[in-house]
Structure formats: structure tokens, C-alpha cells
CSV table of C-alpha atoms and ligand atoms in Angstrom, one decimal:
chain,number,residue,atom,x,y,z
A,296,MET,CA,-90.7,53.6,108.6
A,297,THR,CA,-89.0,52.2,111.7
A,298,SER,CA,-87.1,54.8,113.6
A,299,HIS,CA,-83.6,53.9,114.9
A,300,SER,CA,-82.1,55.6,117.9
A,301,LEU,CA,-79.1,57.8,117.2
A,302,PRO,CA,-75.5,56.5,117.6
A,303,GLU,CA,-74.4,56.5,121.2
A,304,GLY,CA,-73.1,59.9,122.3
A,305,MET,CA,-74.6,61.8,119.4
A,306,VAL,CA,-76.4,65.0,120.3
A,307,ARG,CA,-79.0,66.3,117.8
A,308,ALA,CA,-80.9,69.6,117.5
A,309,ALA,CA,-84.5,69.5,118.5
A,310,GLY,CA,-86.6,69.4,115.4
A,311,THR,CA,-90.2,69.3,114.4
A,312,ALA,CA,-91.9,66.1,115.5
A,313,GLY,CA,-93.5,63.6,113.1
A,314,THR,CA,-92.3,63.2,109.5
A,315,HIS,CA,-90.0,66.2,109.8
A,316,GLU,CA,-88.2,64.8,112.9
A,317,GLY,CA,-84.5,65.4,112.4
A,318,TYR,CA,-85.0,67.2,109.1
A,319,MET,CA,-85.7,70.7,107.7
A,320,PRO,CA,-87.8,71.0,104.5
A,321,GLY,CA,-86.8,72.9,101.4
A,322,PHE,CA,-84.4,72.8,98.4
A,323,GLY,CA,-81.4,75.1,98.5
A,324,ASN,CA,-82.8,77.0,101.5
A,325,ASP,CA,-80.6,79.1,103.8
A,326,PHE,CA,-81.0,76.8,106.7
A,327,GLU,CA,-79.9,77.3,110.3
A,328,THR,CA,-79.7,74.7,113.1
A,329,GLU,CA,-78.0,74.2,116.4
A,330,ALA,CA,-77.6,71.1,118.6
A,331,LEU,CA,-76.8,73.2,121.7
A,332,PRO,CA,-78.7,76.3,122.6
A,333,GLY,CA,-76.8,79.5,121.6
A,334,ALA,CA,-74.1,77.7,119.6
A,335,LEU,CA,-75.1,79.5,116.4
A,336,PRO,CA,-73.9,83.1,116.4
A,337,GLN,CA,-76.6,85.5,115.5
A,338,GLY,CA,-76.1,88.5,113.2
A,339,GLN,CA,-72.6,87.5,112.1
A,340,ASN,CA,-70.6,84.5,110.9
A,341,SER,CA,-67.3,84.9,112.7
A,342,PRO,CA,-67.3,86.4,116.2
A,343,GLN,CA,-64.0,87.0,118.0
A,344,LYS,CA,-64.9,84.1,120.2
A,345,CYS,CA,-67.6,81.5,119.5
A,346,ALA,CA,-69.9,80.1,122.1
A,347,TYR,CA,-68.8,76.9,123.8
A,348,GLY,CA,-65.3,77.5,122.6
A,349,LEU,CA,-66.3,76.3,119.1
A,350,TYR,CA,-64.3,77.1,116.0
A,351,ALA,CA,-66.0,78.8,113.0
A,352,GLU,CA,-65.3,77.4,109.6
A,353,GLN,CA,-66.7,77.9,106.1
A,354,LEU,CA,-67.4,75.1,103.7
A,355,SER,CA,-67.5,76.6,100.2
A,356,GLY,CA,-69.4,74.5,97.6
A,357,THR,CA,-69.1,77.1,94.8
A,358,ALA,CA,-66.4,79.7,94.0
A,359,PHE,CA,-66.6,82.7,96.3
A,360,THR,CA,-67.8,84.8,93.4
A,361,ALA,CA,-70.4,82.5,91.9
A,362,PRO,CA,-73.6,84.4,91.0
A,363,ARG,CA,-75.9,84.8,94.0
A,364,GLY,CA,-78.5,82.3,92.7
A,365,GLN,CA,-75.8,79.5,92.4
A,366,ASN,CA,-73.6,80.6,95.3
A,367,GLU,CA,-73.5,77.9,98.0
A,368,ARG,CA,-71.6,77.8,101.3
A,369,THR,CA,-72.2,76.7,104.9
A,370,TRP,CA,-70.8,78.1,108.1
A,371,CYS,CA,-70.0,75.4,110.6
A,372,TYR,CA,-69.4,75.8,114.4
A,373,ARG,CA,-67.3,72.9,115.5
A,374,ILE,CA,-65.3,71.4,118.3
A,375,ARG,CA,-62.2,71.3,116.2
A,376,PRO,CA,-61.4,72.9,112.9
A,377,SER,CA,-61.2,70.5,109.9
A,378,VAL,CA,-57.4,70.9,109.8
A,379,LYS,CA,-57.4,68.7,112.9
A,380,HIS,CA,-59.3,66.0,111.0
A,381,ALA,CA,-56.5,65.2,108.7
A,382,GLY,CA,-52.8,64.4,109.0
A,383,ARG,CA,-50.4,63.2,106.3
A,384,PHE,CA,-52.0,61.3,103.5
A,385,ALA,CA,-51.1,57.8,102.2
A,386,ARG,CA,-52.5,56.5,99.0
A,387,ILE,CA,-54.6,53.3,99.4
A,388,ALA,CA,-56.1,50.9,96.9
A,389,VAL,CA,-59.9,50.8,96.4
A,390,PRO,CA,-59.8,48.6,93.3
A,391,TYR,CA,-63.5,48.6,92.3
A,392,TRP,CA,-64.2,52.3,92.6
A,393,LYS,CA,-63.1,53.8,89.2
A,394,THR,CA,-62.9,57.3,88.0
A,395,ALA,CA,-63.0,58.9,84.6
A,396,PRO,CA,-61.0,59.1,82.5
A,397,HIS,CA,-60.3,55.4,83.4
A,398,VAL,CA,-56.7,55.0,82.2
A,399,THR,CA,-55.5,51.4,81.8
A,400,THR,CA,-52.0,50.5,82.7
A,401,ALA,CA,-49.6,48.7,80.3
A,402,LYS,CA,-50.2,45.6,82.4
A,403,ASP,CA,-53.9,45.4,81.8
A,404,SER,CA,-54.3,47.3,78.5
A,405,ALA,CA,-54.4,44.2,76.4
A,406,ALA,CA,-57.3,42.9,78.4
A,407,ALA,CA,-59.0,46.3,78.6
A,408,ASN,CA,-58.8,46.8,74.9
A,409,ASP,CA,-61.2,43.9,74.5
A,410,ILE,CA,-63.9,45.9,76.2
A,411,VAL,CA,-66.3,47.4,73.8
A,412,SER,CA,-68.4,50.2,75.3
A,413,LEU,CA,-70.2,50.7,72.0
A,414,GLY,CA,-73.3,48.6,72.5
A,415,GLN,CA,-76.6,48.2,74.2
A,416,TYR,CA,-76.0,46.3,77.5
A,417,ARG,CA,-78.1,45.0,80.3
A,418,TRP,CA,-77.2,43.4,83.6
A,419,ASP,CA,-79.0,41.3,86.2
A,420,PRO,CA,-78.7,42.6,89.8
A,421,ILE,CA,-75.1,42.4,91.1
A,422,PRO,CA,-75.4,39.7,93.7
A,423,HIS,CA,-74.8,40.4,97.4
A,424,SER,CA,-71.5,39.0,98.8
A,425,GLU,CA,-70.7,37.1,102.0
A,426,GLU,CA,-67.5,39.1,102.2
A,427,PRO,CA,-67.9,42.1,104.6
A,428,MET,CA,-68.2,45.3,102.5
A,429,THR,CA,-68.5,48.9,103.6
A,430,TRP,CA,-69.6,52.0,101.7
A,431,ILE,CA,-66.0,52.3,100.4
A,432,THR,CA,-65.0,48.7,99.7
A,433,GLY,CA,-68.5,47.8,98.5
A,434,MET,CA,-68.7,50.4,95.7
A,435,ARG,CA,-68.6,48.7,92.2
A,436,THR,CA,-68.2,51.1,89.3
A,437,MET,CA,-70.1,50.2,86.1
A,438,THR,CA,-69.4,53.2,83.9
A,439,THR,CA,-67.4,56.3,83.8
A,440,ALA,CA,-67.8,59.4,81.6
A,441,GLY,CA,-66.0,62.7,81.2
A,442,ASP,CA,-62.9,63.7,83.2
A,443,VAL,CA,-62.7,64.3,86.9
A,444,ASN,CA,-59.7,66.6,86.6
A,445,ILE,CA,-61.6,69.2,84.7
A,446,GLN,CA,-64.8,68.6,86.8
A,447,VAL,CA,-67.0,67.3,84.0
A,448,GLY,CA,-68.8,64.0,83.7
A,449,MET,CA,-69.8,61.3,86.0
A,450,ALA,CA,-69.6,57.6,87.0
A,451,THR,CA,-72.2,55.1,87.8
A,452,HIS,CA,-71.7,52.7,90.7
A,453,VAL,CA,-73.6,49.9,92.3
A,454,TYR,CA,-73.1,49.6,96.1
A,455,LEU,CA,-73.2,46.4,98.0
A,456,VAL,CA,-72.9,47.2,101.7
A,457,ASN,CA,-73.4,44.8,104.6
A,458,GLU,CA,-71.1,46.3,107.2
A,459,SER,CA,-71.1,49.7,109.0
A,460,MET,CA,-68.1,51.9,109.0
A,461,VAL,CA,-66.7,52.0,112.5
A,462,ASP,CA,-64.3,54.8,113.5
A,463,GLU,CA,-64.0,55.3,109.8
A,464,TYR,CA,-65.1,58.3,107.7
A,465,PHE,CA,-65.1,59.3,104.1
A,466,TYR,CA,-65.4,62.2,101.8
A,467,SER,CA,-65.1,62.8,98.1
A,468,ALA,CA,-63.3,65.9,96.9
A,469,ASP,CA,-64.1,64.8,93.4
A,470,SER,CA,-67.8,64.7,93.4
A,471,GLU,CA,-71.2,64.9,94.9
A,472,LEU,CA,-72.9,61.6,95.2
A,473,LEU,CA,-76.6,60.9,94.3
A,474,VAL,CA,-77.6,57.7,96.1
A,475,VAL,CA,-80.5,55.6,95.0
A,476,PRO,CA,-81.2,52.7,97.3
A,477,GLN,CA,-82.8,49.5,96.0
A,478,GLU,CA,-82.5,47.2,99.0
A,479,GLY,CA,-81.8,47.7,102.6
A,480,ARG,CA,-81.5,50.8,104.8
A,481,LEU,CA,-78.5,53.0,105.3
A,482,ARG,CA,-77.7,55.8,107.7
A,483,PHE,CA,-75.4,58.6,106.7
A,484,CYS,CA,-73.9,60.3,109.8
A,485,THR,CA,-72.6,63.5,108.2
A,486,GLU,CA,-70.9,66.6,109.6
A,487,LEU,CA,-74.1,68.4,109.1
A,488,GLY,CA,-76.5,65.8,110.6
A,489,VAL,CA,-78.0,62.3,110.1
A,490,ILE,CA,-79.8,61.1,107.0
A,491,ASP,CA,-81.6,57.7,107.2
A,492,LEU,CA,-82.2,56.3,103.7
A,493,GLU,CA,-84.4,53.5,102.3
A,494,PRO,CA,-85.6,52.4,98.9
A,495,LYS,CA,-88.0,54.9,97.1
A,496,GLU,CA,-85.9,57.7,98.6
A,497,ILE,CA,-82.7,59.4,97.3
A,498,ALA,CA,-79.9,61.3,99.0
A,499,ILE,CA,-77.4,63.9,97.8
A,500,LEU,CA,-74.0,64.0,99.6
A,501,PRO,CA,-72.2,67.1,98.6
A,502,ARG,CA,-68.5,67.3,97.6
A,503,GLY,CA,-66.2,67.7,100.6
A,504,LEU,CA,-68.7,66.7,103.2
A,505,VAL,CA,-67.4,64.1,105.7
A,506,TYR,CA,-69.6,61.2,106.7
A,507,ARG,CA,-69.8,57.7,108.0
A,508,VAL,CA,-72.2,55.1,106.6
A,509,GLU,CA,-73.9,52.6,108.8
A,510,VAL,CA,-76.2,49.7,107.9
A,511,LEU,CA,-79.6,50.0,109.6
A,512,GLU,CA,-81.0,47.0,107.8
A,513,GLY,CA,-78.9,44.9,105.4
A,514,PRO,CA,-77.7,43.7,103.1
A,515,CYS,CA,-77.9,46.9,101.1
A,516,ARG,CA,-77.8,47.4,97.4
A,517,GLY,CA,-78.3,50.5,95.4
A,518,PHE,CA,-77.1,52.8,92.7
A,519,VAL,CA,-74.9,55.9,92.9
A,520,CYS,CA,-74.4,58.6,90.3
A,521,GLU,CA,-71.1,60.3,91.1
A,522,ASN,CA,-71.2,63.8,89.7
A,523,TYR,CA,-67.9,65.4,88.9
A,524,GLY,CA,-69.4,68.6,87.6
A,525,GLN,CA,-71.7,71.4,88.8
A,526,LYS,CA,-74.2,70.5,91.5
A,527,PHE,CA,-77.6,68.9,90.9
A,528,ASP,CA,-80.4,71.5,90.8
A,529,LEU,CA,-84.1,71.4,90.2
A,530,PRO,CA,-85.0,71.6,86.5
A,531,ASN,CA,-86.8,74.7,85.2
A,532,ARG,CA,-90.5,73.9,84.6
A,533,GLY,CA,-91.1,76.2,81.7
A,534,PRO,CA,-94.7,76.3,80.7
A,535,ILE,CA,-95.6,73.7,83.3
A,536,GLY,CA,-95.5,76.6,85.8
A,537,ALA,CA,-94.8,76.7,89.5
A,538,ASN,CA,-95.9,73.2,90.6
A,539,CYS,CA,-95.5,69.5,90.0
A,540,LEU,CA,-92.5,67.4,89.2
A,541,ALA,CA,-90.2,67.6,92.3
A,542,ASN,CA,-91.5,70.2,94.7
A,543,PRO,CA,-88.9,72.0,96.8
A,544,ARG,CA,-90.6,71.4,100.2
A,545,ASP,CA,-90.2,67.6,99.8
A,546,PHE,CA,-86.4,67.9,100.0
A,547,LYS,CA,-85.1,67.5,103.5
A,548,SER,CA,-81.8,68.5,105.1
A,549,PRO,CA,-80.8,67.1,108.5
A,550,VAL,CA,-80.7,69.2,111.6
A,551,ALA,CA,-77.3,69.6,113.3
A,552,ALA,CA,-76.0,66.6,115.2
A,553,PHE,CA,-72.5,66.1,116.6
A,554,GLU,CA,-70.4,63.6,118.6
A,555,ASP,CA,-67.6,64.5,121.0
A,556,ARG,CA,-65.7,61.2,120.8
A,557,GLU,CA,-62.1,60.5,121.2
A,558,ALA,CA,-61.1,57.3,119.3
A,559,LYS,CA,-58.5,56.4,116.8
A,560,SER,CA,-60.2,57.0,113.5
A,561,ARG,CA,-59.4,56.7,109.8
A,562,VAL,CA,-60.5,59.2,107.3
A,563,VAL,CA,-60.5,58.2,103.6
A,564,ILE,CA,-60.5,60.9,101.0
A,565,LYS,CA,-61.2,60.4,97.3
A,566,TRP,CA,-59.2,63.0,95.4
A,567,CYS,CA,-58.6,63.1,91.6
A,568,GLY,CA,-59.7,59.5,91.3
A,569,GLU,CA,-57.2,58.3,94.0
A,570,PHE,CA,-58.0,57.2,97.5
A,571,HIS,CA,-56.0,58.3,100.5
A,572,GLU,CA,-56.2,57.6,104.2
A,573,THR,CA,-55.2,59.7,107.1
A,574,TRP,CA,-55.4,58.9,110.8
A,575,ILE,CA,-56.8,61.1,113.6
A,576,GLY,CA,-57.7,60.7,117.3
A,577,HIS,CA,-61.3,61.6,117.3
A,578,SER,CA,-64.6,61.7,115.4
A,579,PRO,CA,-64.7,64.5,112.8
A,580,LEU,CA,-68.5,64.7,113.1
A,581,ASP,CA,-68.1,67.6,115.5
A,582,VAL,CA,-70.3,70.4,114.0
A,583,VAL,CA,-72.5,71.6,116.8
A,584,ALA,CA,-74.3,74.2,114.8
A,585,TRP,CA,-74.4,75.4,111.2
A,586,HIS,CA,-76.1,77.7,108.8
A,587,GLY,CA,-76.0,78.0,105.0
A,588,ASN,CA,-77.2,76.4,101.8
A,589,TYR,CA,-74.5,73.9,101.0
A,590,CYS,CA,-75.7,70.7,102.6
A,591,ALA,CA,-76.8,67.1,102.3
A,592,TYR,CA,-80.4,66.3,101.7
A,593,LYS,CA,-82.8,63.5,100.9
A,594,TYR,CA,-86.0,63.3,98.8
A,595,ASP,CA,-88.9,60.8,98.8
A,596,LEU,CA,-89.5,59.7,95.2
A,597,ARG,CA,-93.1,59.0,96.1
A,598,THR,CA,-93.7,62.7,96.3
A,599,TYR,CA,-92.7,63.2,92.6
A,600,SER,CA,-95.7,64.4,90.7
A,601,PRO,CA,-95.3,63.3,87.0
A,602,VAL,CA,-96.8,65.4,84.2
A,603,GLY,CA,-97.5,63.8,80.8
A,604,ALA,CA,-99.6,63.5,77.7
A,605,ILE,CA,-103.4,63.9,78.2
A,606,LEU,CA,-104.6,63.6,74.6
A,607,PHE,CA,-102.1,62.1,72.2
A,608,ASP,CA,-98.4,61.4,71.7
A,609,HIS,CA,-96.0,61.8,74.6
A,610,PRO,CA,-93.3,64.3,75.5
A,611,ASP,CA,-89.6,63.5,75.7
A,612,PRO,CA,-88.6,61.6,78.9
A,613,SER,CA,-87.0,64.9,80.1
A,614,ILE,CA,-90.6,65.6,81.3
A,615,PHE,CA,-89.7,63.2,84.2
A,616,THR,CA,-86.5,65.0,85.3
A,617,VAL,CA,-86.2,65.1,89.1
A,618,LEU,CA,-82.8,66.8,89.3
A,619,THR,CA,-80.4,68.1,86.7
A,620,ALA,CA,-76.7,68.9,86.9
A,621,PRO,CA,-75.9,71.6,84.3
A,622,SER,CA,-72.9,71.4,82.0
A,623,GLY,CA,-72.4,75.1,81.2
A,624,GLN,CA,-74.1,74.7,77.9
A,625,GLU,CA,-77.7,75.7,78.4
A,626,GLY,CA,-80.2,72.8,78.1
A,627,THR,CA,-77.5,70.2,77.8
A,628,ALA,CA,-77.0,68.5,81.1
A,629,ASN,CA,-73.9,67.0,82.5
A,630,ILE,CA,-76.4,64.6,84.2
A,631,ASP,CA,-80.2,64.4,84.3
A,632,PHE,CA,-81.7,62.2,87.0
A,633,VAL,CA,-85.0,61.0,85.5
A,634,LEU,CA,-87.7,59.0,87.2
A,635,PHE,CA,-90.2,56.6,85.6
A,636,ARG,CA,-92.8,55.9,88.3
A,637,GLU,CA,-96.5,55.0,88.7
A,638,ARG,CA,-98.7,57.1,86.4
A,639,TRP,CA,-101.8,57.0,84.3
A,640,MET,CA,-101.5,56.4,80.6
A,641,VAL,CA,-104.4,58.0,78.8
A,642,ALA,CA,-103.2,59.2,75.4
A,643,GLU,CA,-105.5,58.3,72.5
A,644,ASN,CA,-104.3,56.8,69.1
A,645,THR,CA,-100.8,56.7,70.5
A,646,PHE,CA,-98.0,54.2,70.9
A,647,ARG,CA,-97.6,54.8,74.6
A,648,PRO,CA,-94.3,53.3,75.7
A,649,PRO,CA,-91.0,55.1,75.0
A,650,TRP,CA,-90.4,55.2,71.2
A,651,TYR,CA,-87.5,53.9,69.2
A,652,HIS,CA,-84.7,56.4,69.1
A,653,LYS,CA,-81.0,57.3,69.0
A,654,ASN,CA,-79.7,59.9,71.4
A,655,ILE,CA,-76.6,62.1,71.6
A,656,MET,CA,-76.9,61.7,75.4
A,657,SER,CA,-76.1,58.3,76.9
A,658,GLU,CA,-78.6,56.6,79.1
A,659,LEU,CA,-78.0,54.3,82.0
A,660,MET,CA,-81.1,53.0,83.6
A,661,GLY,CA,-81.8,51.1,86.9
A,662,ASN,CA,-84.9,49.4,88.1
A,663,ILE,CA,-85.8,50.1,91.8
A,664,TYR,CA,-89.0,48.0,91.7
A,665,GLY,CA,-91.6,46.6,89.4
A,666,ILE,CA,-91.9,46.3,85.7
A,667,TYR,CA,-90.7,49.0,83.2
A,668,ASP,CA,-93.2,49.4,80.4
A,669,ALA,CA,-90.7,49.3,77.5
A,670,LYS,CA,-89.0,46.1,78.8
A,671,PRO,CA,-91.6,43.9,80.5
A,672,GLN,CA,-89.1,41.0,80.7
A,673,GLY,CA,-85.4,40.9,81.6
A,674,PHE,CA,-85.1,44.4,83.2
A,675,VAL,CA,-85.6,43.4,86.8
A,676,PRO,CA,-85.4,45.2,90.1
A,677,GLY,CA,-81.7,45.8,90.9
A,678,GLY,CA,-80.9,45.4,87.2
A,679,ILE,CA,-79.2,48.0,84.9
A,680,SER,CA,-79.3,48.8,81.3
A,681,LEU,CA,-77.0,51.0,79.2
A,682,HIS,CA,-77.9,52.6,75.9
A,683,ASN,CA,-74.8,54.5,75.0
A,684,MET,CA,-74.4,57.7,72.9
A,685,MET,CA,-76.1,57.3,69.4
A,686,LEU,CA,-76.9,53.7,70.0
A,687,PRO,CA,-80.5,52.8,68.8
A,688,HIS,CA,-82.9,51.3,71.3
A,689,GLY,CA,-86.5,51.1,72.2
A,690,PRO,CA,-89.3,48.6,73.1
A,691,ASP,CA,-88.7,44.9,72.7
A,692,ARG,CA,-91.0,42.9,70.4
A,693,ASN,CA,-93.5,42.0,73.1
A,694,ALA,CA,-93.8,45.6,74.3
A,695,PHE,CA,-94.1,46.8,70.7
A,696,GLU,CA,-96.8,44.3,69.8
A,697,GLY,CA,-98.7,44.8,73.1
A,698,ALA,CA,-98.7,48.6,72.8
A,699,SER,CA,-99.5,48.6,69.1
A,700,ASN,CA,-102.7,46.5,69.7
A,701,GLU,CA,-103.9,47.5,73.2
A,702,PRO,CA,-107.3,49.1,73.6
A,703,MET,CA,-106.9,52.9,73.9
A,704,GLU,CA,-108.3,53.0,77.4
A,705,PRO,CA,-106.9,54.8,80.4
A,706,VAL,CA,-104.4,52.4,82.1
A,707,PHE,CA,-102.8,52.8,85.5
A,708,GLN,CA,-99.1,51.9,85.2
A,709,ASP,CA,-98.8,50.4,88.7
A,710,LYS,CA,-95.9,49.2,90.8
A,711,THR,CA,-93.2,50.6,88.7
A,712,MET,CA,-90.1,52.7,89.5
A,713,SER,CA,-87.1,52.9,87.3
A,714,PHE,CA,-84.7,55.8,86.8
A,715,MET,CA,-82.2,57.0,84.3
A,716,PHE,CA,-78.8,58.7,84.7
A,717,GLU,CA,-78.5,60.5,81.4
A,718,THR,CA,-75.3,62.3,80.5
A,719,ARG,CA,-74.1,64.3,77.6
A,720,PHE,CA,-70.9,62.2,77.6
A,721,PRO,CA,-70.4,58.6,76.3
A,722,GLN,CA,-70.2,56.1,79.1
A,723,HIS,CA,-67.2,53.7,79.2
A,724,LEU,CA,-67.6,50.2,80.8
A,725,THR,CA,-65.3,49.3,83.6
A,726,GLU,CA,-63.7,45.9,83.6
A,727,PHE,CA,-66.0,44.9,86.4
A,728,ALA,CA,-69.0,45.8,84.3
A,729,ALA,CA,-67.7,43.9,81.3
A,730,ARG,CA,-66.3,40.8,82.9
A,731,GLU,CA,-67.5,40.3,86.5
A,732,ALA,CA,-71.0,41.8,86.7
A,733,PRO,CA,-73.8,39.5,85.5
A,734,MET,CA,-74.2,40.9,82.0
A,735,GLN,CA,-77.0,39.5,79.9
A,736,ASP,CA,-75.3,38.2,76.8
A,737,ASP,CA,-78.6,37.9,75.0
A,738,TYR,CA,-79.9,41.4,75.6
A,739,ILE,CA,-79.8,42.7,72.0
A,740,ASP,CA,-81.8,39.6,71.0
A,741,CYS,CA,-84.9,41.4,72.5
A,742,TRP,CA,-85.1,43.2,69.2
A,743,THR,CA,-84.3,40.2,66.9
A,744,SER,CA,-87.9,39.1,66.4
A,745,LEU,CA,-89.2,42.5,65.4
A,746,GLU,CA,-90.6,41.9,62.0
A,747,LYS,CA,-90.6,43.8,58.8
A,748,LYS,CA,-94.2,44.7,58.3
A,749,PHE,CA,-93.8,46.8,55.2
A,750,ASP,CA,-95.1,45.2,51.9
A,751,GLY,CA,-95.6,48.3,49.8
A,752,THR,CA,-99.3,48.5,50.5
A,753,PRO,CA,-100.9,51.1,52.8
A,754,GLY,CA,-103.2,50.1,55.7
A,755,GLU,CA,-102.8,48.5,59.0
A,756,LYS,CA,-100.2,45.7,59.4
B,194,FE2,FE1,-83.6,56.2,75.4
């Protein structure tokens, strides 16, 4: 990976060299980091006067009284308190970034009523645009689910970004964002430090954290799961034990980095599905030191260690869960983020691809690279499929015939990385997804040629 120098004027904490440069390993750790020596108070959070004339401020990601194992907050020591990073708010239009519940207006309800979310859908990659698009203007919502006002559900977006934000910052009060790049490289300059992100990695940007997004190598395209509910967490492993799947040490949070920059700046805030702007005279990325466990992080999907069938049959795809966002009902996620990556297929006397099924959960998939085994054709890198709540789906005819007749030898499933955002809520198509995005009209034909093999006699067909 090519390293890019930091933005001009940014000061970053010294970190471990090599692959850890700029990051601290661990999931949900109680981190501490300072970009200037002695900026972080020791032994207390809120001294009468902070070093360097900094202001102490807490960012609470959970209710104060959340149980200890879920309680998340971070103490920031910053040049100005956050109240100086906002003035009066004015509502602005960000027409392609939608939020659940997506309420149509009288003006467009007739058109919107034609959209049928009940169906199996697939899209080609959303094409890049010549038009300049930032992290905010380049977000294209495909589906929404649940209700942001009661903090349940999610939205799925595709981002098309070819322009850096300059003197512009963003935060979402509605959600944490799970970012899955597919093309290009982005830099997230956040209040808590800098995350550089490329395909085969993911990042989590927590609710309320201010950041600016820069293009390191464009154009950039990727997927975003916007989580309105409880934060993503590592799944329990049950009988698998203490290792494999996603291991905590492979998650990386940035070390402190700040800029002391006076410039007219715009801050955009997403709040209850609406976008608002406010203008300030400086960069809000002014946290010199911080400690706590509420922070941004990234994860390299190549470090995910899949576990699967080693004799016959195969487990449910939940075996490939990287992160899960709970819903309050045990075992029923608001969102599961599931990864289908390279792995050995060794099961004997087994139909090895995913089986045919109907699911109370709704499944949105994206292809990061390569070929997905249940859909060898048509589901291409950058593409998306949606199998909504209780809609049957499964392998297409070619995949079925191939897998039903292949020799039962160990096969290495190479060059493949797809993912699923699976939610307990039905997903509703946006007008963009239904009308503007390159939907494949013939997707459901992939099952048309599946034959009836039954003729009343036993034996192989
Ligand atoms: Fe499925």
C-alpha cells in the first residue's frame, strides 16, 4: 500500500512503525493517544486546567448508564470545544441520500407508488460520473429499512466520490456508517485521527464523529451500510471458541491527529434524515489527545478467518459474520455484516453453494471482486443484489447443475469477495434504485430454466 503524507499542517501522534503506523490495534479497547507530549491528563478526565490550554470534552456513544460491557465514551482534549464548531443551522438538500422511513410527498407519491420493493433484484455497478461528487453529494441510497426516529433499521448506499471535501466537514447524528470500498482509495480525516481506506478493507465511522473525506486515488466507488441502531459489535463465537472469524487485534483505530487551521469552513450534519449546514471559521479537527473506547476503526477483510463444513452439509451463512449490530432481541440482528471470501470447499456428498431458501431477514449483497459461487454470471464486482424479506432465492441454473454434478474433491474457491448486509427489517427501494440505477430487468430469469426433474420414480435425476 502506498503511503500518502498527511494533510498540510496536521500533527499526528507518534505511533508504532510498519503496518501499525498511525493506528492502534484492538476492538473496543480503552485507547489513549496524544499528538503533543503531556496533552492527555493522567489519572483524571477533567482537570481544572488542561495542558496547552485545551478544552476537555466527552463524546458519549451510549447512554451514561449503559451496562459496563456496552458503555462507550471518549474524552477529547481539543483546541476549541465542539460548541464552537457549529452556529445556526440551515436545512440543505442532499437529494440522493435517503433515510427510513422514506416518506414520499404528494407530488411524487403517484410515481413512488409504482415502485415494488417486493421482488428479487440485481443491479450492475452504478457508473462513475463526470460530475464532481464528494462524500456527501456522491452518496446514492439504494434501500432503506426501519425508522431513524426510533433508532432502528438501516440504509444501504453506493458512494461515487471523485472530489475531496475542502474546508468542509460532515457528521451523522443518525447513524454509524460501515464503509466497504470497491474501487479507489479514500482518506477519512476524523476528529480522532486519520484512516486511509482501500478495497478489501472496511471502516466504521461512529455516530456524531466529525470528519472530512479526501480522495487519495479516484474515482472511488463503494458500499455503505448506515446503521440507525445499536453499534456494530463482534459476534459471539459460541462453540467455535476464542479464535477465528474476525479477531480483535486486526481492528485498528487511528492515533490522535489535529490541525490548528483558521479558514471559513462548512459543517454538514445529518439529523433525523435531514441535512443541515452551519458555517465556522476554523477546522473542527482540533482534538490533540483523546482516550476512550468510542472511536472510528478499520479492518482488513483479508484477515478474516472463515470457519465452515469439514465433512458434509454447510452451516447457515451466519457462520461468516464479521460484525453484528444487535436489535435488542437476542440473536435477531438489526444488521449482520457477512463476508463471503476465499476458502476451501471440502464437504462430501454435499451441494456446496448456498441452498435455496426464504428468509425472514432481508439480504442485500455486494460484490467487491471476483465471482460469487451461487451466481457465476451477472453478479459482477461493484454489482448489488437484493433478496427481500421472505422472497425465495438461491443458485441459478448453471450453479445448480454445476454443483450437483461436480466431483466431490477439495476445491479452493479463489478470487472471490462478496458481502451481505442482512437486516431483520424489509428493505424498501429508493426511486434512484428503481429508476436510475442500472437494474437488471432479466435477473429473475436466472431461475427460469430450472427444470422439473421429478417423475415419480426414485433415483438420480
Ligand atoms: Fe439468502
